[in-house]
XYZ file of N, CA and C in Angstrom:
726
model
N -295.258 45.974 82.260
C -294.337 46.819 81.500
C -294.679 48.288 81.710
N -293.681 49.068 81.968
C -293.845 50.516 82.117
C -293.366 51.211 80.844
N -294.117 52.226 80.400
C -293.732 52.991 79.215
C -293.489 54.440 79.632
N -292.346 54.973 79.241
C -291.992 56.366 79.494
C -291.671 57.015 78.156
N -292.322 58.147 77.885
C -292.095 58.813 76.599
C -291.315 60.105 76.795
N -290.372 60.328 75.889
C -289.635 61.587 75.837
C -289.450 61.933 74.364
N -290.322 62.792 73.854
C -290.259 63.150 72.443
C -290.524 61.960 71.545
N -289.603 61.693 70.633
C -289.747 60.581 69.683
C -289.413 59.236 70.310
N -288.933 59.249 71.534
C -288.412 58.043 72.184
C -289.413 57.495 73.186
N -289.657 56.186 73.105
C -290.526 55.491 74.052
C -289.683 54.432 74.752
N -289.512 54.570 76.061
C -288.775 53.588 76.842
C -289.748 52.544 77.375
N -289.469 51.286 77.091
C -290.261 50.163 77.578
C -289.435 49.453 78.649
N -289.989 49.344 79.864
C -289.230 48.812 80.986
C -289.968 47.669 81.656
N -289.260 46.584 81.855
C -289.772 45.451 82.612
C -289.042 45.391 83.950
N -289.757 45.021 85.005
C -289.208 44.900 86.361
C -288.454 46.159 86.785
N -289.086 47.328 86.693
C -288.351 48.583 86.917
C -287.788 48.763 88.313
N -288.365 48.101 89.316
C -287.879 48.299 90.686
C -286.941 47.206 91.164
N -286.823 46.129 90.365
C -286.050 44.971 90.814
C -284.813 44.765 89.937
N -285.067 44.556 88.662
C -283.993 44.323 87.690
C -284.462 44.916 86.363
N -284.374 46.243 86.233
C -284.953 46.881 85.045
C -284.234 46.470 83.770
N -285.026 46.105 82.777
C -284.531 45.805 81.434
C -285.299 46.699 80.475
N -284.574 47.482 79.695
C -285.198 48.461 78.810
C -285.032 48.110 77.338
N -286.087 48.388 76.572
C -286.038 48.471 75.121
C -286.550 49.852 74.738
N -286.305 50.253 73.514
C -286.720 51.585 73.076
C -287.371 51.519 71.699
N -288.514 52.171 71.575
C -289.129 52.394 70.280
C -288.891 53.847 69.894
N -288.340 54.042 68.704
C -288.072 55.373 68.179
C -289.063 55.628 67.050
N -289.842 56.685 67.193
C -290.814 57.034 66.160
C -290.158 57.818 65.033
N -290.315 57.303 63.842
C -290.017 58.049 62.625
C -291.343 58.527 62.040
N -291.287 59.281 60.973
C -292.516 59.847 60.411
C -293.496 58.758 59.980
N -292.972 57.696 59.376
C -293.833 56.660 58.829
C -293.625 55.278 59.450
N -292.674 55.140 60.361
C -292.304 53.805 60.822
C -291.706 53.870 62.215
N -291.393 52.687 62.762
C -290.801 52.562 64.085
C -289.488 51.802 64.006
N -288.547 52.219 64.838
C -287.299 51.499 65.036
C -287.265 51.013 66.479
N -286.977 49.743 66.681
C -286.766 49.195 68.016
C -285.278 49.129 68.289
N -284.869 49.616 69.463
C -283.486 49.451 69.900
C -283.479 48.481 71.073
N -282.851 47.343 70.842
C -282.725 46.212 71.763
C -284.023 45.422 71.885
N -283.860 44.131 72.152
C -284.990 43.203 72.158
C -285.189 42.540 73.508
N -284.593 43.091 74.556
C -284.895 42.664 75.908
C -284.722 41.175 76.153
N -285.602 40.666 77.018
C -285.623 39.252 77.372
C -286.762 38.570 76.607
N -286.843 37.252 76.723
C -287.893 36.529 75.997
C -289.278 37.027 76.379
N -289.465 37.438 77.638
C -290.778 37.899 78.095
C -291.122 39.305 77.594
N -290.210 39.954 76.879
C -290.449 41.317 76.392
C -291.286 41.348 75.109
N -291.469 40.214 74.467
C -292.087 40.172 73.136
C -293.438 40.858 73.088
N -294.369 40.436 73.922
C -295.726 40.958 73.809
C -295.794 42.446 74.121
N -295.000 42.903 75.056
C -294.976 44.322 75.364
C -294.488 45.161 74.200
N -293.456 44.686 73.526
C -292.946 45.400 72.350
C -294.011 45.468 71.270
N -294.628 44.330 70.967
C -295.654 44.304 69.921
C -296.856 45.157 70.298
N -297.263 45.118 71.567
C -298.411 45.896 72.023
C -298.157 47.391 71.903
N -296.986 47.850 72.324
C -296.696 49.280 72.251
C -296.554 49.736 70.807
N -295.947 48.911 69.970
C -295.850 49.249 68.550
C -297.242 49.387 67.932
N -298.142 48.483 68.303
C -299.511 48.555 67.778
C -300.206 49.830 68.234
N -299.991 50.230 69.469
C -300.601 51.465 69.972
C -300.109 52.685 69.208
N -298.861 52.647 68.775
C -298.310 53.790 68.051
C -298.777 53.814 66.597
N -299.288 52.701 66.111
C -299.938 52.675 64.802
C -299.013 52.823 63.612
N -297.763 52.427 63.785
C -296.804 52.494 62.685
C -296.084 51.153 62.582
N -295.662 50.767 61.388
C -294.983 49.475 61.246
C -293.592 49.491 61.859
N -293.217 48.372 62.466
C -291.873 48.200 62.991
C -290.989 47.687 61.864
N -290.061 48.524 61.423
C -289.269 48.182 60.235
C -287.802 47.903 60.541
N -287.345 48.262 61.752
C -285.937 48.054 62.103
C -285.822 47.550 63.533
N -284.893 46.640 63.749
C -284.519 46.167 65.084
C -283.016 46.361 65.210
N -282.615 47.327 66.040
C -281.201 47.634 66.234
C -280.768 47.077 67.585
N -279.625 46.427 67.614
C -279.089 45.854 68.847
C -277.847 46.631 69.259
N -277.838 47.135 70.505
C -276.671 47.883 70.973
C -275.463 46.976 71.163
N -275.714 45.725 71.552
C -274.639 44.750 71.713
C -275.246 43.361 71.818
N -274.395 42.354 71.975
C -274.857 40.984 71.813
C -275.227 40.228 73.067
N -275.339 40.876 74.213
C -275.697 40.149 75.433
C -277.165 39.716 75.429
N -277.433 38.625 76.129
C -278.734 37.974 76.056
C -279.872 38.857 76.556
N -279.617 39.729 77.538
C -280.702 40.568 78.050
C -281.034 41.710 77.112
N -280.345 41.783 75.981
C -280.649 42.783 74.953
C -281.138 42.149 73.652
N -281.078 40.822 73.573
C -281.474 40.121 72.344
C -282.455 38.989 72.609
N -282.952 38.879 73.842
C -283.713 37.700 74.242
C -284.977 37.427 73.461
N -285.665 38.479 73.024
C -286.913 38.295 72.274
C -286.699 38.361 70.764
N -285.442 38.399 70.329
C -285.163 38.656 68.913
C -285.768 37.605 67.996
N -285.550 36.322 68.272
C -286.062 35.289 67.368
C -287.583 35.330 67.277
N -288.243 35.432 68.423
C -289.708 35.462 68.414
C -290.224 36.721 67.735
N -289.542 37.832 67.945
C -289.954 39.085 67.321
C -289.790 39.028 65.805
N -288.698 38.446 65.351
C -288.460 38.335 63.911
C -289.524 37.449 63.244
N -290.003 36.446 63.970
C -291.084 35.620 63.424
C -292.377 36.402 63.293
N -292.620 37.293 64.247
C -293.843 38.096 64.218
C -293.748 39.240 63.213
N -292.560 39.784 63.024
C -292.367 40.929 62.124
C -291.206 40.587 61.175
N -291.414 39.629 60.278
C -290.290 39.144 59.462
C -289.713 40.193 58.526
N -290.505 41.234 58.217
C -290.007 42.267 57.311
C -289.049 43.241 57.986
N -288.982 43.249 59.312
C -288.090 44.160 60.031
C -286.638 43.745 59.813
N -285.797 44.712 59.471
C -284.372 44.467 59.287
C -283.658 44.513 60.637
N -282.722 43.597 60.835
C -281.962 43.514 62.084
C -280.573 44.107 61.859
N -280.186 44.991 62.780
C -278.905 45.695 62.711
C -278.099 45.410 63.980
N -276.803 45.220 63.825
C -275.874 45.136 64.952
C -274.504 45.520 64.418
N -273.601 45.901 65.316
C -272.262 46.257 64.855
C -271.598 45.060 64.187
N -270.734 45.365 63.245
C -269.990 44.298 62.578
C -269.250 43.444 63.598
N -268.739 44.077 64.650
C -267.965 43.327 65.658
C -268.855 42.419 66.506
N -269.989 42.933 66.980
C -270.813 42.134 67.891
C -271.735 41.157 67.167
N -271.712 41.157 65.845
C -272.426 40.110 65.119
C -271.897 38.735 65.518
N -270.601 38.660 65.825
C -270.027 37.385 66.272
C -270.618 36.967 67.613
N -270.778 37.917 68.536
C -271.382 37.592 69.828
C -272.810 37.103 69.646
N -273.551 37.747 68.755
C -274.927 37.330 68.500
C -274.979 35.874 68.046
N -273.937 35.441 67.371
C -273.845 34.051 66.900
C -273.224 33.126 67.941
N -272.930 33.666 69.144
C -272.398 32.844 70.213
C -270.888 32.717 70.243
N -270.192 33.525 69.472
C -268.741 33.431 69.347
C -268.070 34.459 70.257
N -267.399 33.982 71.310
C -266.712 34.858 72.263
C -265.251 35.123 71.887
N -264.771 34.599 70.804
C -263.351 34.722 70.487
C -262.972 36.186 70.269
N -261.728 36.489 70.588
C -261.208 37.845 70.461
C -260.431 37.983 69.169
N -260.375 39.211 68.671
C -259.659 39.485 67.437
C -258.249 39.980 67.737
N -257.397 39.841 66.757
C -256.053 40.399 66.865
C -256.163 41.909 67.069
N -255.365 42.427 67.988
C -255.395 43.860 68.261
C -256.344 44.258 69.362
N -257.233 43.350 69.778
C -258.139 43.642 70.882
C -257.483 43.274 72.209
N -257.911 43.935 73.269
C -257.493 43.547 74.597
C -257.850 42.082 74.813
N -256.872 41.275 75.183
C -257.088 39.827 75.296
C -257.613 39.456 76.690
N -258.709 40.075 77.027
C -259.442 39.806 78.257
C -260.726 39.086 77.877
N -261.088 38.022 78.538
C -262.282 37.271 78.136
C -263.535 38.148 78.087
N -264.336 37.933 77.068
C -265.635 38.605 76.975
C -266.549 38.019 78.038
N -267.199 38.895 78.771
C -268.012 38.480 79.907
C -269.494 38.597 79.563
N -270.323 38.210 80.523
C -271.764 38.346 80.349
C -272.372 37.160 79.623
N -273.680 37.221 79.480
C -274.451 36.136 78.892
C -274.503 36.288 77.376
N -273.696 35.495 76.697
C -273.652 35.519 75.237
C -274.631 34.472 74.708
N -275.442 34.833 73.693
C -276.466 33.903 73.214
C -275.882 32.573 72.749
N -276.613 31.512 73.077
C -276.221 30.183 72.620
C -277.177 29.633 71.566
N -278.420 30.165 71.543
C -279.435 29.564 70.687
C -280.161 30.566 69.793
N -279.694 31.804 69.723
C -280.322 32.773 68.832
C -280.010 32.379 67.391
N -281.046 32.248 66.573
C -280.833 31.830 65.184
C -280.915 32.993 64.207
N -281.522 34.100 64.613
C -281.633 35.267 63.733
C -280.245 35.821 63.452
N -280.000 36.133 62.200
C -278.744 36.748 61.810
C -279.021 38.165 61.301
N -278.097 39.081 61.530
C -278.346 40.469 61.142
C -278.461 40.629 59.630
N -279.307 41.576 59.253
C -279.416 41.946 57.841
C -278.372 42.987 57.468
N -278.023 43.845 58.429
C -277.112 44.955 58.160
C -276.104 45.048 59.299
N -274.830 45.103 58.956
C -273.755 45.256 59.924
C -273.362 46.727 60.004
N -273.322 47.246 61.218
C -273.122 48.673 61.429
C -271.661 49.009 61.714
N -271.285 50.221 61.305
C -269.972 50.780 61.576
C -270.145 52.198 62.118
N -269.092 52.677 62.745
C -269.127 54.008 63.337
C -269.534 55.058 62.301
N -270.503 55.901 62.675
C -270.944 56.980 61.803
C -272.089 56.641 60.878
N -272.521 55.386 60.851
C -273.640 55.010 59.982
C -274.925 55.720 60.412
N -275.778 55.992 59.446
C -277.099 56.562 59.697
C -278.165 55.498 59.508
N -279.104 55.461 60.432
C -280.247 54.552 60.369
C -281.475 55.388 60.662
N -282.222 55.770 59.642
C -283.330 56.684 59.859
C -282.816 57.982 60.454
N -283.386 58.406 61.581
C -282.977 59.635 62.253
C -281.821 59.430 63.233
N -281.272 58.223 63.275
C -280.233 57.887 64.238
C -278.853 57.855 63.587
N -277.853 58.227 64.372
C -276.459 58.051 63.982
C -275.818 57.054 64.933
N -275.083 56.094 64.385
C -274.423 55.049 65.174
C -273.030 55.498 65.584
N -272.690 55.252 66.846
C -271.364 55.564 67.369
C -270.782 54.319 68.022
N -269.558 54.004 67.673
C -268.868 52.877 68.285
C -268.475 53.257 69.710
N -268.939 52.461 70.677
C -268.640 52.733 72.090
C -268.240 51.429 72.786
N -267.107 50.837 72.386
C -266.692 49.566 72.958
C -266.329 49.693 74.430
N -266.372 48.571 75.101
C -266.026 48.512 76.509
C -266.855 47.457 77.201
N -268.164 47.655 77.203
C -269.028 46.627 77.785
C -268.855 45.328 77.003
N -268.901 45.436 75.694
C -268.472 44.376 74.780
C -267.557 45.027 73.750
N -266.807 44.240 72.986
C -265.924 44.845 71.988
C -266.655 45.630 70.906
N -267.904 45.256 70.618
C -268.627 45.911 69.534
C -269.828 46.725 69.968
N -269.880 47.118 71.225
C -271.023 47.912 71.696
C -271.149 49.208 70.897
N -272.404 49.589 70.613
C -272.678 50.829 69.887
C -273.747 51.623 70.612
N -273.712 52.939 70.391
C -274.733 53.854 70.894
C -275.339 54.583 69.714
N -276.543 55.133 69.923
C -277.302 55.714 68.823
C -277.919 57.040 69.255
N -277.578 58.105 68.522
C -278.093 59.435 68.855
C -279.118 59.872 67.824
N -280.258 60.344 68.327
C -281.313 60.872 67.468
C -280.915 62.292 67.059
N -280.714 62.504 65.780
C -280.266 63.804 65.294
C -281.318 64.887 65.478
N -282.579 64.505 65.638
C -283.644 65.490 65.820
C -283.639 66.083 67.218
N -283.330 65.280 68.204
C -283.499 65.706 69.591
C -282.208 65.688 70.408
N -281.216 64.954 69.956
C -279.993 64.786 70.730
C -280.051 63.649 71.733
N -281.191 62.980 71.856
C -281.300 61.838 72.770
C -280.330 60.741 72.347
N -279.720 60.082 73.324
C -278.724 59.054 73.061
C -279.107 57.763 73.752
N -279.193 56.678 72.976
C -279.473 55.351 73.513
C -278.142 54.608 73.539
N -277.707 54.199 74.747
C -276.322 53.761 74.909
C -276.162 52.295 75.313
N -277.247 51.529 75.344
C -277.109 50.155 75.810
C -276.572 50.124 77.225
N -275.478 49.406 77.448
C -274.893 49.310 78.786
C -273.617 50.127 78.941
N -273.388 51.107 78.055
C -272.231 51.993 78.215
C -272.323 52.772 79.525
N -273.561 53.078 79.940
C -273.860 53.644 81.256
C -275.029 52.863 81.831
N -275.196 52.933 83.140
C -276.433 52.516 83.787
C -276.918 53.687 84.639
N -278.222 53.723 84.922
C -278.758 54.738 85.835
C -279.515 54.116 86.996
N -279.677 52.809 87.021
C -280.363 52.144 88.130
C -279.446 52.113 89.351
N -279.962 52.541 90.476
C -279.237 52.668 91.748
C -278.249 53.829 91.750
N -277.579 54.063 90.626
C -276.655 55.190 90.482
C -276.329 55.341 89.004
N -275.899 56.542 88.614
C -275.401 56.733 87.259
C -273.940 56.316 87.239
N -273.620 55.342 86.398
C -272.268 54.784 86.401
C -271.864 54.360 84.997
N -270.564 54.472 84.732
C -269.980 53.959 83.495
C -269.894 52.440 83.594
N -270.083 51.774 82.472
C -269.950 50.325 82.435
C -268.598 49.911 82.990
N -268.608 48.955 83.904
C -267.375 48.509 84.543
C -267.218 49.028 85.953
N -267.963 50.069 86.317
C -267.928 50.607 87.683
C -269.053 49.957 88.479
N -268.690 49.189 89.476
C -269.706 48.461 90.236
C -270.565 49.404 91.057
N -271.865 49.156 91.031
C -272.850 49.919 91.790
C -273.449 48.996 92.851
N -273.498 49.473 94.072
C -274.071 48.670 95.149
C -275.504 48.282 94.825
N -275.846 47.031 95.073
C -277.182 46.468 94.875
C -277.555 46.274 93.399
N -276.689 46.706 92.469
C -276.934 46.382 91.060
C -275.596 46.366 90.315
N -274.750 45.375 90.603
C -273.416 45.324 90.002
C -273.359 44.605 88.663
N -274.504 44.134 88.176
C -274.494 43.193 87.051
C -273.924 43.768 85.752
N -274.241 45.015 85.351
C -273.579 45.542 84.145
C -272.060 45.580 84.280
N -271.569 45.933 85.468
C -270.118 45.943 85.680
C -269.539 44.546 85.569
N -270.230 43.579 86.152
C -269.737 42.207 86.128
C -269.674 41.636 84.713
N -270.486 42.182 83.822
C -270.539 41.693 82.441
C -269.697 42.536 81.486
N -268.861 43.422 82.021
C -268.083 44.341 81.187
C -266.744 43.731 80.802
N -266.462 43.778 79.525
C -265.222 43.225 78.972
C -264.004 44.075 79.339
N -264.081 45.406 79.132
C -262.928 46.273 79.370
C -263.374 47.584 80.018
N -263.205 47.740 81.333
C -263.522 49.023 81.970
C -262.716 50.183 81.395
N -261.488 49.907 80.956
C -260.654 50.968 80.394
C -261.263 51.504 79.097
N -261.665 50.612 78.198
C -262.277 51.067 76.952
C -263.660 51.650 77.201
N -264.363 51.124 78.193
C -265.667 51.691 78.541
C -265.525 53.139 78.975
N -264.457 53.457 79.684
C -264.231 54.837 80.114
C -263.957 55.744 78.921
N -263.140 55.287 77.992
C -262.893 56.066 76.773
C -264.206 56.335 76.040
N -265.041 55.317 75.937
C -266.334 55.477 75.270
C -267.240 56.426 76.035
N -267.177 56.383 77.357
C -267.997 57.294 78.167
C -267.644 58.735 77.861
N -266.358 59.037 77.747
C -265.957 60.411 77.430
C -266.382 60.795 76.013
N -266.375 59.832 75.104
C -266.869 60.144 73.761
C -268.349 60.511 73.813
N -269.117 59.768 74.568
C -270.546 60.067 74.689
C -270.775 61.427 75.339
N -269.979 61.758 76.341
C -270.086 63.076 76.968
C -269.829 64.182 75.947
N -268.814 63.996 75.107
C -268.478 65.002 74.093
C -269.596 65.195 73.081
N -270.436 64.186 72.902
C -271.566 64.293 71.971
C -272.747 65.042 72.574
N -272.647 65.431 73.845
C -273.613 66.297 74.532
C -275.059 65.823 74.383
N -275.350 64.608 74.812
C -276.739 64.133 74.698
C -277.690 64.959 75.556
N -278.895 65.117 75.059
C -279.941 65.810 75.822
C -280.686 64.859 76.738
N -280.698 63.588 76.365
C -281.324 62.522 77.153
C -280.380 61.333 77.116
N -280.173 60.701 78.268
C -279.399 59.465 78.340
C -280.376 58.314 78.550
N -280.399 57.399 77.588
C -281.310 56.249 77.622
C -280.471 54.986 77.688
N -280.594 54.271 78.793
C -279.693 53.157 79.093
C -280.434 51.825 79.062
N -279.675 50.756 79.139
C -280.274 49.423 79.175
C -280.905 49.086 80.504
N -280.401 49.699 81.578
C -280.874 49.381 82.924
C -280.990 50.673 83.733
N -282.213 51.150 83.904
C -282.438 52.357 84.679
C -283.296 53.365 83.942
N -283.666 54.420 84.660
C -284.562 55.438 84.120
C -283.850 56.331 83.120
N -284.665 57.014 82.300
C -284.136 58.064 81.437
C -283.526 59.161 82.298
N -282.450 59.745 81.809
C -281.818 60.865 82.490
C -281.855 62.063 81.546
N -282.558 63.123 81.968
C -282.697 64.334 81.164
C -281.551 65.287 81.509
N -281.044 65.992 80.496
C -279.893 66.884 80.679
C -278.793 66.162 81.463
N -278.248 65.080 80.908
C -277.429 64.147 81.688
C -275.941 64.454 81.764
N -275.455 65.458 81.061
C -274.009 65.574 80.860
C -273.241 65.707 82.172
N -273.729 66.521 83.095
C -272.991 66.690 84.350
C -272.951 65.388 85.141
N -274.063 64.667 85.166
C -274.079 63.381 85.856
C -273.151 62.386 85.162
N -273.081 62.429 83.849
C -272.169 61.555 83.107
C -270.712 61.897 83.409
N -270.420 63.181 83.519
C -269.052 63.592 83.860
C -268.652 63.089 85.245
N -269.567 63.198 86.198
C -269.263 62.705 87.553
C -269.033 61.198 87.536
N -269.872 60.497 86.782
C -269.718 59.041 86.688
C -268.391 58.672 86.031
N -268.001 59.424 85.007
C -266.729 59.155 84.331
C -265.553 59.416 85.264
N -265.642 60.472 86.065
C -264.568 60.768 87.012
C -264.427 59.636 88.035
N -265.546 59.095 88.497
C -265.501 57.971 89.431
C -264.890 56.737 88.771
N -265.281 56.478 87.538
C -264.733 55.324 86.827
C -263.244 55.507 86.563
N -262.836 56.729 86.261
C -261.425 56.995 86.006
C -260.601 56.744 87.266
N -261.131 57.122 88.414
C -260.441 56.833 89.660
C -260.253 55.354 89.876
N -261.254 54.576 89.515
C -261.149 53.116 89.638
C -260.100 52.555 88.699
N -260.138 52.993 87.439
C -259.208 52.470 86.435
C -257.768 52.847 86.786
N -257.569 54.104 87.144
C -256.213 54.555 87.466
C -255.713 53.939 88.756
N -256.651 53.613 89.654
C -256.267 53.001 90.906
C -255.933 51.529 90.764
N -256.160 50.988 89.576
C -255.800 49.595 89.327
C -256.821 48.605 89.809
N -258.015 49.071 90.241
C -259.040 48.141 90.680
C -259.560 47.383 89.484
N -259.668 46.104 89.590
C -260.188 45.273 88.504
C -261.605 44.875 88.781
N -262.382 44.794 87.724
C -263.775 44.372 87.832
C -263.845 42.893 87.476
N -264.374 42.111 88.364
C -264.461 40.661 88.149
C -265.883 40.275 87.826
N -266.063 39.372 86.851
C -267.393 38.928 86.483
C -267.565 37.467 86.787
């Protein structure tokens, strides 16, 4: 496991050169918040880094319900039962294995690896604008219907799950990247992902922290270029197949 620190944010990365999977520990004054729970093999690394920081892990926030972001959740909850689990109200259904679509949503099948055996249920359902410690939650649907991003009000750093990737290239969810197309293949709606990308750009993050790839410092110009590329794909009618 590789650890990269940027201010209050600690990026934990497994398989960084092959198939990077990231989780994030956010330091608060008295406690720690984990964003995403990686794969099943991420458990010990998360616990080890939390122990090194010397603060209790009190929150587990999930950006969305795909398995590579929730894989260690059950085991982690057993180790830290007092930690509260947060996910968007919409993606709580995905966490429970329910791929069904709601009325008013784009009726395109939800893609990606949806959990089949996760038993942990969220303690708190999140909505746009909610505050969690030093973080503000923003609804950024596209990769999944209920994907959320979280901005640290102290620093401006933004943790976006799979709304963007930075591995191999900086790209909006739904835009295929050579040699690492998997986030695109698991994207429910490239059109909504693009709308969410522009929302994230407008929030002017100082750091872009993604589910797959390195931290990007001062990312706005790179995000704009990625959004322009994705917009060309969407307007050109290219469809992303998973």
